[in-house]
Coordinates of C-alpha atoms in Angstrom, one line a residue:
X704 CA 3.0 -19.4 -43.0
X705 CA 5.9 -18.2 -40.9
X706 CA 9.3 -18.0 -42.4
X707 CA 10.7 -20.6 -40.1
X708 CA 8.0 -23.1 -41.1
X709 CA 8.7 -22.4 -44.8
X710 CA 12.4 -23.0 -44.3
X711 CA 11.6 -26.3 -42.5
X712 CA 9.5 -27.4 -45.4
X713 CA 12.2 -26.5 -47.9
X714 CA 14.8 -28.4 -45.9
X715 CA 12.6 -31.5 -46.0
X716 CA 12.8 -31.1 -49.8
X717 CA 16.5 -31.3 -49.6
X718 CA 17.6 -27.6 -49.5
X719 CA 20.2 -26.5 -47.0
X720 CA 19.4 -23.7 -44.5
X721 CA 21.2 -21.1 -46.6
X722 CA 19.6 -22.4 -49.8
X723 CA 16.2 -22.1 -48.2
X724 CA 16.9 -18.5 -47.0
X725 CA 18.1 -17.4 -50.4
X726 CA 15.3 -19.1 -52.3
X727 CA 12.7 -17.4 -50.1
X728 CA 14.5 -14.0 -50.5
X729 CA 14.3 -14.5 -54.3
X730 CA 10.6 -15.3 -54.2
X731 CA 9.9 -12.2 -52.1
X732 CA 12.1 -9.8 -54.1
X733 CA 11.6 -11.0 -57.7
X734 CA 14.4 -10.0 -60.1
X735 CA 17.2 -8.8 -57.9
X736 CA 21.0 -8.3 -57.6
X737 CA 23.1 -10.4 -55.2
X738 CA 23.4 -7.6 -52.7
X739 CA 19.7 -7.3 -52.3
X740 CA 19.3 -11.0 -52.0
X741 CA 22.0 -11.3 -49.4
X742 CA 20.6 -8.5 -47.3
X743 CA 17.1 -10.0 -47.4
X744 CA 18.4 -13.5 -46.6
X745 CA 20.7 -12.2 -43.9
X746 CA 23.7 -14.0 -45.4
X747 CA 27.0 -12.5 -46.4
X748 CA 27.3 -11.6 -50.1
X749 CA 30.2 -14.0 -50.8
X750 CA 28.3 -17.0 -49.4
X751 CA 25.2 -15.9 -51.3
X752 CA 27.0 -16.2 -54.7
X753 CA 27.8 -19.9 -53.9
X754 CA 24.3 -20.6 -52.8
X755 CA 22.8 -19.0 -55.9
X756 CA 25.1 -21.0 -58.1
X757 CA 23.9 -24.2 -56.3
X758 CA 20.3 -23.2 -56.8
X759 CA 20.9 -22.4 -60.5
X760 CA 22.4 -25.9 -61.0
X761 CA 19.3 -27.4 -59.3
X762 CA 17.1 -25.4 -61.7
X763 CA 15.4 -23.4 -58.9
X764 CA 16.9 -20.0 -59.7
X765 CA 17.6 -18.4 -63.0
X766 CA 19.9 -15.5 -63.8
X767 CA 20.1 -12.8 -66.5
X768 CA 22.8 -10.2 -67.2
X769 CA 21.8 -6.6 -67.9
X770 CA 24.4 -4.0 -68.5
X771 CA 27.1 -6.3 -67.1
X772 CA 25.1 -6.8 -63.9
X773 CA 23.9 -10.3 -62.8
X774 CA 20.2 -10.5 -61.7
X775 CA 18.6 -13.5 -60.2
X776 CA 15.0 -14.7 -60.0
X777 CA 13.2 -17.7 -58.5

């Protein structure tokens, strides 16, 4: 399925455009740092932090800390 169609489906489930992009990036990358996710989602890093926090609160994304570095995973 094309990325645009996936984003459209996720938006129907209540995710915003940025949340959809970040979620798909996390799915594709697996366990990743914010910079990798923001690059893949094509969203600035500062915005990505807020989106990740929103997705964590929704229970869609999880985070772990290794060597004082935050990693995220869908």
